[in-house]
């Protein structure tokens, strides 16, 4: 039975969402049908199509009582909206249908596992919130909540685990055919731990072990875990809250973390080897991955950050975007990301320049402009023995308005800066990242959509992602250097 609450949301999103003009949305990034979006949820390939659900509040462009929105796609780039999948319509999830994942059952139905949130009626108590894990089963459009919900509650927590921070189940399939779910939880030390549960049928779940402990190393509470094998290694992705920076590696606030290691699945024994940030820009959080039918590990993240939400005015018809889908690999112990190859089919009107000299004078190149662009830039000193001090690309530029990326070879840092992007809010607008071995040649690929930029550095070794809400009339791209620089450019328009 579909509840009145879900029906109301479905009617509302169809009425208002269809009235948002296509040009008022990104060209190739998913936005909510209407209203607010945060984390990707339930990302899967089901019955011949990709399904992406998302944290959703349809009625306003701000976070509120969470629903699950839904969209489907054949290529992960062109999305079609489907009716909202879940509403906060039961006593155990009345204060939010939080993040979760999906899994196809042997009988061909789709199983969703999500966190149900309930305030226990005593709002003055700071720990009055209760988070439990709940199930819903459906045909890919309509989902029925399981009559035995919640399937995991505080009784399934190890000693000291908080029932208030117990969320974001990611289901995975074990090699022996069983299901597993990993979850984020806050233990007595106030930071976080990843818990692992197993199930034979997907409906009845059993606590197994603590898979990884944060022990206050990377931020406090971790959110939205994902766990998978990649190129012979095992990867844990989480989004920690309350990060402290460590040099260039972890910026403060809400961050992203990738732990790379080895895994003995039989004993649920994960051994960490390396750690790094997933994204070094401003807006990337809570990513989720899938294995595509042809075996690629593809990740999508929320292209926004909790600390910088104020960049979008509350009157806007939608708020929140998903990142480009990125294919993941491990190379030399690091996570590499590249836009999925389906994206190449969207490119047209190739323009190439080689050995262009760039100096103090701002340089504009014929055909190099626009807000839906894929541009590869290679930069080197004109004379290999004489370094330069700065190289700057400005895009979404008009007059004083622009977003810039600036490379300083002596520090080997790349900085993104959107404080002149038209924003009127004193929020986070800059971020720097360390780029290895770029003094002789810096290689970056910049993908611009109407409201974002994603910068893939050195073949995807590092990525910097930021949302920007600059007026669409600002579409110039310029180049400048302090010192003498030579660059090659390959640029495409998108769609
Ligand atoms: C992460 C998060 C999740 C939670 C959801 C609520 O961005 O805080 O932990 O499930 O958002 O919308």
Short mmCIF file of C-alpha atoms and ligand atoms in Angstrom, two decimals:
data_model
loop_
_atom_site.label_atom_id
_atom_site.label_comp_id
_atom_site.label_asym_id
_atom_site.label_seq_id
_atom_site.Cartn_x
_atom_site.Cartn_y
_atom_site.Cartn_z
CA UNK A 1 0.00 0.00 0.00
CA UNK A 2 1.37 3.39 -0.98
CA UNK A 3 0.91 5.86 1.87
CA UNK A 4 -0.82 9.21 1.49
CA UNK A 5 2.48 10.88 2.42
CA UNK A 6 4.28 9.23 -0.49
CA UNK A 7 1.36 9.95 -2.87
CA UNK A 8 1.45 13.63 -1.88
CA UNK A 9 5.18 13.81 -2.56
CA UNK A 10 4.74 12.07 -5.92
CA UNK A 11 2.02 14.48 -6.97
CA UNK A 12 4.06 17.46 -5.81
CA UNK A 13 7.28 16.45 -7.57
CA UNK A 14 5.49 15.83 -10.83
CA UNK A 15 3.68 19.18 -10.69
CA UNK A 16 6.66 21.29 -9.72
CA UNK A 17 9.59 19.26 -11.06
CA UNK A 18 8.31 19.21 -14.61
CA UNK A 19 8.05 22.97 -14.56
CA UNK A 20 11.79 23.44 -14.03
CA UNK A 21 13.22 24.26 -17.46
CA UNK A 22 15.97 21.98 -18.76
CA UNK A 23 18.38 24.93 -19.12
CA UNK A 24 17.91 25.71 -15.41
CA UNK A 25 19.48 22.35 -14.55
CA UNK A 26 22.98 21.00 -15.25
CA UNK A 27 23.45 19.51 -18.71
CA UNK A 28 24.76 16.13 -17.58
CA UNK A 29 24.66 15.92 -13.79
CA UNK A 30 21.66 14.64 -11.85
CA UNK A 31 19.66 17.09 -9.73
CA UNK A 32 16.57 16.32 -7.63
CA UNK A 33 13.32 16.30 -9.55
CA UNK A 34 12.38 19.21 -7.33
CA UNK A 35 13.58 20.58 -3.98
CA UNK A 36 16.52 19.19 -2.03
CA UNK A 37 18.97 16.33 -2.69
CA UNK A 38 21.86 14.94 -0.68
CA UNK A 39 23.55 11.51 -0.64
CA UNK A 40 23.27 8.96 -3.44
CA UNK A 41 21.35 5.92 -2.16
CA UNK A 42 20.56 2.43 -3.43
CA UNK A 43 22.81 2.81 -6.48
CA UNK A 44 22.44 -0.37 -8.60
CA UNK A 45 21.99 -1.97 -12.00
CA UNK A 46 18.57 -3.62 -11.95
CA UNK A 47 16.51 -5.10 -14.77
CA UNK A 48 18.66 -3.62 -17.51
CA UNK A 49 18.96 -0.08 -16.15
CA UNK A 50 20.98 1.91 -13.65
CA UNK A 51 18.94 3.06 -10.67
CA UNK A 52 20.01 5.88 -8.44
CA UNK A 53 18.00 6.88 -5.39
CA UNK A 54 18.85 9.94 -3.37
CA UNK A 55 18.22 11.67 -0.05
CA UNK A 56 15.34 13.95 -0.93
CA UNK A 57 13.06 16.64 0.44
CA UNK A 58 10.78 17.56 -2.45
CA UNK A 59 8.84 20.41 -0.84
CA UNK A 60 11.69 22.90 -0.23
CA UNK A 61 15.24 23.42 -1.44
CA UNK A 62 16.64 22.68 1.99
CA UNK A 63 17.24 19.60 4.14
CA UNK A 64 14.21 18.44 6.12
CA UNK A 65 12.35 15.20 6.83
CA UNK A 66 14.07 12.84 4.37
CA UNK A 67 12.44 10.84 1.53
CA UNK A 68 14.14 8.78 -1.18
CA UNK A 69 13.98 10.29 -4.67
CA UNK A 70 14.62 8.06 -7.66
CA UNK A 71 16.00 8.26 -11.22
CA UNK A 72 16.99 5.69 -13.86
CA UNK A 73 19.49 5.78 -16.70
CA UNK A 74 20.93 3.64 -19.49
CA UNK A 75 24.33 5.33 -19.57
CA UNK A 76 24.68 6.93 -16.09
CA UNK A 77 24.58 10.36 -17.74
CA UNK A 78 21.05 10.85 -19.07
CA UNK A 79 18.63 10.36 -16.18
CA UNK A 80 14.86 10.00 -16.15
CA UNK A 81 12.94 10.70 -12.99
CA UNK A 82 10.85 8.01 -11.37
CA UNK A 83 8.35 8.66 -8.58
CA UNK A 84 9.77 9.12 -5.09
CA UNK A 85 10.46 5.66 -3.70
CA UNK A 86 10.19 6.03 0.08
CA UNK A 87 8.51 8.49 2.45
CA UNK A 88 8.93 8.89 6.23
CA UNK A 89 5.53 7.31 6.81
CA UNK A 90 6.00 4.72 9.61
CA UNK A 91 6.53 5.24 13.32
CA UNK A 92 10.10 3.90 13.10
CA UNK A 93 11.13 6.25 10.23
CA UNK A 94 8.78 9.18 10.81
CA UNK A 95 11.67 11.60 11.31
CA UNK A 96 13.61 10.58 8.24
CA UNK A 97 14.27 7.86 5.71
CA UNK A 98 18.05 8.21 5.78
CA UNK A 99 20.73 6.79 3.50
CA UNK A 100 21.03 3.15 2.46
CA UNK A 101 21.61 0.74 -0.36
CA UNK A 102 19.93 -1.88 -2.55
CA UNK A 103 20.37 -5.48 -3.62
CA UNK A 104 18.57 -7.68 -6.14
CA UNK A 105 16.92 -10.71 -4.51
CA UNK A 106 17.02 -14.15 -6.15
CA UNK A 107 13.31 -13.80 -7.02
CA UNK A 108 14.02 -10.68 -9.10
CA UNK A 109 12.71 -8.10 -6.60
CA UNK A 110 14.81 -5.19 -5.41
CA UNK A 111 15.59 -5.01 -1.70
CA UNK A 112 16.30 -1.60 -0.14
CA UNK A 113 17.93 -1.20 3.25
CA UNK A 114 17.86 2.26 4.80
CA UNK A 115 18.16 3.98 8.16
CA UNK A 116 14.87 4.90 9.80
CA UNK A 117 15.06 7.87 12.16
CA UNK A 118 12.72 8.49 15.07
CA UNK A 119 12.91 11.19 17.72
CA UNK A 120 11.75 9.60 20.93
CA UNK A 121 9.40 12.45 21.78
CA UNK A 122 11.69 14.21 24.24
CA UNK A 123 13.31 16.79 22.04
CA UNK A 124 15.11 18.41 24.97
CA UNK A 125 17.20 15.28 25.40
CA UNK A 126 20.21 15.60 23.14
CA UNK A 127 20.38 11.87 22.52
CA UNK A 128 16.69 11.43 21.91
CA UNK A 129 17.15 10.36 18.30
CA UNK A 130 16.95 6.66 17.48
CA UNK A 131 18.40 5.25 14.27
CA UNK A 132 17.47 1.74 13.13
CA UNK A 133 17.87 -0.25 9.92
CA UNK A 134 14.79 -0.97 7.87
CA UNK A 135 13.89 -2.83 4.66
CA UNK A 136 11.58 -2.25 1.71
CA UNK A 137 11.03 -4.58 -1.23
CA UNK A 138 9.73 -3.73 -4.67
CA UNK A 139 9.70 -3.97 -8.44
CA UNK A 140 12.02 -0.99 -9.05
CA UNK A 141 9.23 1.64 -8.83
CA UNK A 142 7.00 0.87 -5.85
CA UNK A 143 8.37 -0.48 -2.60
CA UNK A 144 6.62 -2.12 0.32
CA UNK A 145 8.15 -1.61 3.75
CA UNK A 146 8.86 -4.92 5.51
CA UNK A 147 6.37 -5.82 8.23
CA UNK A 148 9.14 -6.80 10.66
CA UNK A 149 10.92 -3.43 10.44
CA UNK A 150 13.22 -2.36 11.96
CA UNK A 151 15.45 -5.35 11.27
CA UNK A 152 18.44 -3.95 13.19
CA UNK A 153 18.05 -1.83 16.30
CA UNK A 154 20.08 -1.01 19.39
CA UNK A 155 19.99 -4.66 20.48
CA UNK A 156 22.22 -5.43 17.52
CA UNK A 157 24.93 -3.00 18.64
CA UNK A 158 28.17 -4.06 20.31
CA UNK A 159 28.66 -2.73 23.88
CA UNK A 160 29.09 1.04 23.97
CA UNK A 161 27.71 1.63 20.46
CA UNK A 162 25.36 4.61 20.22
CA UNK A 163 21.81 4.07 18.96
CA UNK A 164 21.76 7.70 17.86
CA UNK A 165 24.58 7.34 15.35
CA UNK A 166 23.90 4.00 13.70
CA UNK A 167 23.28 4.50 10.01
CA UNK A 168 23.85 4.25 6.27
CA UNK A 169 23.80 0.47 5.61
CA UNK A 170 25.62 -0.66 2.49
CA UNK A 171 24.70 -4.22 1.50
CA UNK A 172 27.26 -6.38 -0.25
CA UNK A 173 27.29 -9.97 -1.44
CA UNK A 174 29.77 -12.35 0.16
CA UNK A 175 31.62 -14.94 -1.90
CA UNK A 176 29.77 -17.76 -0.08
CA UNK A 177 26.42 -16.34 -1.28
CA UNK A 178 25.41 -14.69 2.01
CA UNK A 179 24.55 -11.02 2.26
CA UNK A 180 26.51 -8.61 4.41
CA UNK A 181 25.78 -5.05 5.43
CA UNK A 182 28.30 -2.57 6.74
CA UNK A 183 27.14 0.33 8.88
CA UNK A 184 28.57 3.41 10.53
CA UNK A 185 28.24 3.65 14.30
CA UNK A 186 29.62 5.82 17.11
CA UNK A 187 31.39 3.82 19.85
CA UNK A 188 32.20 4.96 23.38
CA UNK A 189 35.36 6.85 22.24
CA UNK A 190 33.10 9.37 20.47
CA UNK A 191 34.48 8.80 16.99
CA UNK A 192 33.26 5.91 14.82
CA UNK A 193 33.45 2.29 13.88
CA UNK A 194 32.24 0.27 10.92
CA UNK A 195 30.07 -2.68 11.94
CA UNK A 196 29.44 -5.75 9.83
CA UNK A 197 26.23 -7.78 9.80
CA UNK A 198 25.34 -10.88 7.76
CA UNK A 199 22.16 -12.46 6.49
CA UNK A 200 21.23 -15.61 4.60
CA UNK A 201 18.03 -14.24 3.04
CA UNK A 202 18.40 -10.45 3.21
CA UNK A 203 15.62 -10.16 5.80
CA UNK A 204 17.00 -11.57 9.00
CA UNK A 205 20.31 -10.01 10.06
CA UNK A 206 22.98 -10.97 12.56
CA UNK A 207 25.79 -8.89 14.08
CA UNK A 208 29.25 -10.24 13.22
CA UNK A 209 32.05 -7.85 14.09
CA UNK A 210 33.65 -4.43 14.14
CA UNK A 211 35.28 -4.23 10.72
CA UNK A 212 37.27 -0.99 11.18
CA UNK A 213 37.74 1.40 14.09
CA UNK A 214 38.36 5.10 13.57
CA UNK A 215 39.80 5.64 17.08
CA UNK A 216 39.61 9.39 16.48
CA UNK A 217 42.15 9.23 13.67
CA UNK A 218 40.11 10.65 10.78
CA UNK A 219 37.48 13.09 12.00
CA UNK A 220 34.75 11.95 14.39
CA UNK A 221 31.67 10.14 13.09
CA UNK A 222 32.04 8.43 9.73
CA UNK A 223 29.04 8.40 7.39
CA UNK A 224 28.02 6.42 4.31
CA UNK A 225 30.52 3.52 4.17
CA UNK A 226 31.17 1.51 1.02
CA UNK A 227 33.44 -1.53 0.86
CA UNK A 228 34.67 -3.36 -2.24
CA UNK A 229 37.48 -5.18 -3.96
CA UNK A 230 39.40 -3.21 -6.57
CA UNK A 231 42.42 -4.25 -8.60
CA UNK A 232 43.46 -6.88 -6.07
CA UNK A 233 43.06 -4.58 -3.06
CA UNK A 234 40.17 -3.89 -0.68
CA UNK A 235 38.78 -0.36 -0.39
CA UNK A 236 36.73 1.26 2.36
CA UNK A 237 35.16 4.61 1.50
CA UNK A 238 33.65 6.74 4.26
CA UNK A 239 32.71 10.38 4.75
CA UNK A 240 34.00 11.59 8.11
CA UNK A 241 32.50 14.53 9.97
CA UNK A 242 34.61 16.98 11.96
CA UNK A 243 37.88 16.46 10.12
CA UNK A 244 41.10 18.16 11.16
CA UNK A 245 43.46 19.01 8.30
CA UNK A 246 46.74 17.13 7.91
CA UNK A 247 48.94 19.24 5.68
CA UNK A 248 47.35 19.15 2.25
CA UNK A 249 45.73 15.79 2.77
CA UNK A 250 42.59 16.21 4.86
CA UNK A 251 40.80 19.50 4.88
CA UNK A 252 38.71 20.44 7.89
CA UNK A 253 34.97 19.88 8.17
CA UNK A 254 33.06 17.16 6.34
CA UNK A 255 35.55 15.14 4.33
CA UNK A 256 36.02 12.00 2.33
CA UNK A 257 38.36 9.17 3.20
CA UNK A 258 39.59 6.13 1.32
CA UNK A 259 41.31 3.33 3.21
CA UNK A 260 43.11 0.85 0.98
CA UNK A 261 44.21 -2.51 2.33
CA UNK A 262 43.94 -6.26 2.17
CA UNK A 263 40.97 -8.34 3.25
CA UNK A 264 40.36 -11.85 4.44
CA UNK A 265 36.63 -12.20 3.93
CA UNK A 266 36.37 -15.50 5.77
CA UNK A 267 37.46 -13.83 9.01
CA UNK A 268 36.19 -10.32 8.14
CA UNK A 269 39.75 -9.17 8.67
CA UNK A 270 40.60 -5.86 6.96
CA UNK A 271 44.24 -4.70 7.18
CA UNK A 272 44.82 -1.05 6.32
CA UNK A 273 47.77 -0.14 4.16
CA UNK A 274 47.18 3.38 2.77
CA UNK A 275 44.80 6.25 3.31
CA UNK A 276 43.95 9.34 1.29
CA UNK A 277 41.16 11.82 0.64
CA UNK A 278 38.76 10.79 -2.13
CA UNK A 279 38.27 14.33 -3.43
CA UNK A 280 40.39 17.43 -2.79
CA UNK A 281 37.88 20.10 -3.90
CA UNK A 282 35.07 21.72 -1.97
CA UNK A 283 31.96 19.75 -2.86
CA UNK A 284 32.07 15.99 -2.76
CA UNK A 285 30.55 13.80 -0.06
CA UNK A 286 28.92 10.45 0.74
CA UNK A 287 29.87 8.60 -2.47
CA UNK A 288 28.42 5.21 -3.38
CA UNK A 289 29.74 2.71 -5.91
CA UNK A 290 28.44 -0.09 -8.12
CA UNK A 291 29.97 -2.79 -10.22
CA UNK A 292 28.70 -2.28 -13.78
CA UNK A 293 27.61 -5.33 -15.81
CA UNK A 294 30.97 -5.16 -17.63
CA UNK A 295 32.92 -5.20 -14.37
CA UNK A 296 33.86 -1.56 -13.80
CA UNK A 297 33.73 -0.07 -10.30
CA UNK A 298 31.91 3.25 -10.72
CA UNK A 299 31.42 5.89 -8.02
CA UNK A 300 28.96 8.78 -7.74
CA UNK A 301 29.10 11.33 -4.92
CA UNK A 302 26.92 14.16 -3.70
CA UNK A 303 28.46 17.22 -5.41
CA UNK A 304 27.90 19.45 -2.40
CA UNK A 305 29.28 19.73 1.08
CA UNK A 306 27.36 20.23 4.31
CA UNK A 307 29.71 23.08 5.23
CA UNK A 308 28.97 25.04 2.05
CA UNK A 309 25.26 24.45 1.40
CA UNK A 310 24.57 28.16 1.80
CA UNK A 311 26.01 28.70 -1.69
CA UNK A 312 22.57 27.87 -3.12
CA UNK A 313 19.77 30.31 -2.28
CA UNK A 314 16.78 28.67 -0.57
CA UNK A 315 14.42 30.11 -3.25
CA UNK A 316 16.14 28.07 -5.98
CA UNK A 317 13.88 25.37 -7.50
CA UNK A 318 16.40 22.63 -6.77
CA UNK A 319 19.44 22.22 -4.51
CA UNK A 320 22.11 19.53 -4.70
CA UNK A 321 23.70 17.67 -7.61
CA UNK A 322 25.40 14.34 -8.12
CA UNK A 323 28.99 14.19 -9.40
CA UNK A 324 29.93 12.64 -12.69
CA UNK A 325 30.11 8.87 -12.46
CA UNK A 326 33.79 8.02 -12.10
CA UNK A 327 35.52 4.75 -12.86
CA UNK A 328 37.87 3.74 -10.05
CA UNK A 329 41.22 2.01 -10.09
CA UNK A 330 44.10 1.41 -7.71
CA UNK A 331 47.54 2.29 -9.01
CA UNK A 332 50.68 2.42 -6.85
CA UNK A 333 48.54 2.08 -3.76
CA UNK A 334 46.37 5.09 -4.64
CA UNK A 335 42.80 5.54 -5.75
CA UNK A 336 42.51 6.86 -9.31
CA UNK A 337 39.31 8.31 -10.77
CA UNK A 338 38.31 8.97 -14.36
CA UNK A 339 34.97 10.05 -15.82
CA UNK A 340 33.24 6.93 -17.18
CA UNK A 341 33.97 6.32 -20.85
CA UNK A 342 30.27 6.75 -21.76
CA UNK A 343 30.95 10.45 -21.18
CA UNK A 344 33.17 10.61 -24.28
CA UNK A 345 30.08 10.14 -26.47
CA UNK A 346 28.74 13.51 -25.24
CA UNK A 347 31.76 15.41 -26.54
CA UNK A 348 31.78 17.25 -29.84
CA UNK A 349 33.51 20.10 -31.70
CA UNK A 350 37.04 19.18 -30.77
CA UNK A 351 39.49 22.09 -30.73
CA UNK A 352 43.20 21.63 -30.31
CA UNK A 353 46.06 24.04 -29.64
CA UNK A 354 49.67 23.06 -29.14
CA UNK A 355 52.66 25.02 -27.86
CA UNK A 356 50.66 28.11 -26.98
CA UNK A 357 52.77 30.66 -25.14
CA UNK A 358 51.19 32.11 -22.04
CA UNK A 359 52.54 35.07 -20.06
CA UNK A 360 51.43 38.06 -18.00
CA UNK A 361 48.83 39.13 -20.53
CA UNK A 362 45.45 37.38 -20.19
CA UNK A 363 44.98 35.04 -23.13
CA UNK A 364 41.68 34.03 -24.75
CA UNK A 365 41.68 31.37 -27.45
CA UNK A 366 39.22 31.15 -30.30
CA UNK A 367 36.61 28.46 -29.56
CA UNK A 368 37.75 28.01 -25.96
CA UNK A 369 34.81 29.18 -23.88
CA UNK A 370 31.51 27.83 -22.55
CA UNK A 371 29.94 26.32 -19.45
CA UNK A 372 29.58 22.76 -20.72
CA UNK A 373 33.10 21.85 -21.57
CA UNK A 374 35.65 19.06 -21.35
CA UNK A 375 39.15 20.51 -21.59
CA UNK A 376 42.53 18.88 -21.18
CA UNK A 377 45.43 21.24 -20.47
CA UNK A 378 49.14 20.46 -20.34
CA UNK A 379 51.42 23.15 -18.98
CA UNK A 380 55.23 23.33 -18.93
CA UNK A 381 57.89 26.02 -18.54
CA UNK A 382 58.85 27.51 -21.91
CA UNK A 383 62.50 27.01 -21.07
CA UNK A 384 62.93 23.77 -19.08
CA UNK A 385 65.64 25.42 -16.98
CA UNK A 386 63.60 28.48 -16.01
CA UNK A 387 60.68 27.83 -13.71
CA UNK A 388 57.59 30.02 -13.62
CA UNK A 389 55.84 31.15 -10.45
CA UNK A 390 52.15 30.84 -11.31
CA UNK A 391 49.76 29.59 -13.97
CA UNK A 392 46.08 30.57 -13.81
CA UNK A 393 42.98 29.43 -15.68
CA UNK A 394 39.83 31.46 -15.15
CA UNK A 395 36.52 30.02 -16.26
CA UNK A 396 32.83 30.94 -15.95
CA UNK A 397 34.37 34.38 -16.43
CA UNK A 398 32.75 37.71 -17.25
CA UNK A 399 34.32 40.97 -16.08
CA UNK A 400 35.34 40.48 -12.45
CA UNK A 401 33.31 37.30 -12.12
CA UNK A 402 35.18 34.01 -12.42
CA UNK A 403 36.24 30.79 -10.79
CA UNK A 404 39.95 30.12 -11.03
CA UNK A 405 42.48 27.38 -10.70
CA UNK A 406 46.01 28.42 -9.95
CA UNK A 407 49.12 26.27 -10.06
CA UNK A 408 52.28 27.29 -8.23
CA UNK A 409 55.11 25.03 -9.35
CA UNK A 410 57.45 26.06 -6.54
CA UNK A 411 54.98 24.82 -3.92
CA UNK A 412 53.53 22.28 -6.33
CA UNK A 413 50.01 23.23 -5.27
CA UNK A 414 46.85 23.67 -7.29
CA UNK A 415 44.22 25.95 -5.83
CA UNK A 416 40.59 26.32 -6.75
CA UNK A 417 38.98 29.63 -5.85
CA UNK A 418 35.33 30.51 -6.38
CA UNK A 419 35.05 33.59 -4.21
CA UNK A 420 34.44 35.70 -7.33
CA UNK A 421 31.93 33.23 -8.74
CA UNK A 422 28.97 35.45 -7.90
CA UNK A 423 28.49 34.02 -4.41
CA UNK A 424 27.23 36.39 -1.74
CA UNK A 425 27.96 34.04 1.13
CA UNK A 426 31.02 33.95 3.40
CA UNK A 427 31.49 30.22 3.17
CA UNK A 428 34.27 27.93 2.07
CA UNK A 429 35.42 29.07 -1.38
CA UNK A 430 39.01 27.90 -1.77
CA UNK A 431 40.92 24.71 -1.50
CA UNK A 432 44.48 23.69 -2.28
CA UNK A 433 45.91 20.37 -3.16
CA UNK A 434 49.44 19.10 -3.52
CA UNK A 435 50.30 17.90 -7.02
CA UNK A 436 53.22 15.49 -7.31
CA UNK A 437 55.85 15.87 -10.04
CA UNK A 438 54.17 18.68 -11.97
CA UNK A 439 57.06 21.16 -12.20
CA UNK A 440 58.00 19.93 -15.66
CA UNK A 441 54.48 19.24 -16.79
CA UNK A 442 51.10 19.81 -15.16
CA UNK A 443 48.29 17.74 -16.65
CA UNK A 444 44.70 18.56 -15.80
CA UNK A 445 41.32 17.76 -17.29
CA UNK A 446 38.59 20.22 -16.42
CA UNK A 447 34.96 19.22 -16.85
CA UNK A 448 32.53 22.09 -16.57
CA UNK A 449 28.79 21.79 -16.39
CA UNK A 450 26.45 24.72 -15.83
CA UNK A 451 26.80 24.55 -12.04
CA UNK A 452 30.03 22.69 -11.36
CA UNK A 453 33.61 21.95 -12.19
CA UNK A 454 35.47 18.68 -11.73
CA UNK A 455 39.23 18.78 -12.14
CA UNK A 456 41.02 15.50 -12.77
CA UNK A 457 44.73 15.94 -12.08
CA UNK A 458 47.47 13.78 -13.55
CA UNK A 459 45.27 11.08 -15.09
CA UNK A 460 42.85 11.04 -12.13
CA UNK A 461 45.44 10.66 -9.37
CA UNK A 462 43.66 13.48 -7.57
CA UNK A 463 40.31 15.15 -8.21
CA UNK A 464 38.99 18.54 -7.10
CA UNK A 465 35.24 19.05 -7.33
CA UNK A 466 33.26 22.22 -6.73
CA UNK A 467 29.77 23.50 -7.29
CA UNK A 468 29.42 27.04 -8.65
CA UNK A 469 26.27 29.01 -9.25
CA UNK A 470 27.65 31.76 -11.46
CA UNK A 471 25.25 33.37 -13.92
CA UNK A 472 25.27 31.35 -17.13
CA UNK A 473 26.23 34.41 -19.20
CA UNK A 474 29.74 34.17 -17.68
CA UNK A 475 31.32 31.74 -20.10
CA UNK A 476 34.76 33.02 -20.97
CA UNK A 477 37.90 31.01 -20.29
CA UNK A 478 41.25 32.77 -19.96
CA UNK A 479 44.86 31.81 -19.27
CA UNK A 480 47.67 33.74 -17.61
CA UNK A 481 51.08 33.04 -16.14
CA UNK A 482 53.72 34.72 -14.02
CA UNK A 483 56.78 33.59 -15.93
CA UNK A 484 56.94 31.97 -19.34
CA UNK A 485 54.78 28.97 -19.93
CA UNK A 486 53.80 26.84 -22.89
CA UNK A 487 50.59 24.82 -22.99
CA UNK A 488 48.67 22.32 -25.12
CA UNK A 489 44.89 22.23 -25.03
CA UNK A 490 42.27 19.80 -26.25
CA UNK A 491 38.79 21.12 -25.73
CA UNK A 492 35.34 19.73 -26.48
CA UNK A 493 31.86 21.09 -26.07
CA UNK A 494 29.40 18.80 -24.33
CA UNK A 495 26.06 17.79 -25.87
C1 LIG B 1 25.35 12.09 5.04
C2 LIG B 1 24.12 11.93 5.92
C3 LIG B 1 23.92 10.47 6.26
C4 LIG B 1 22.45 10.40 6.54
C5 LIG B 1 21.90 11.40 5.56
C6 LIG B 1 20.70 12.18 6.04
O1 LIG B 1 25.35 13.21 4.24
O2 LIG B 1 24.26 12.72 7.10
O3 LIG B 1 24.72 9.99 7.30
O4 LIG B 1 21.95 9.12 6.33
O5 LIG B 1 22.93 12.31 5.26
O6 LIG B 1 20.12 12.93 5.03
#
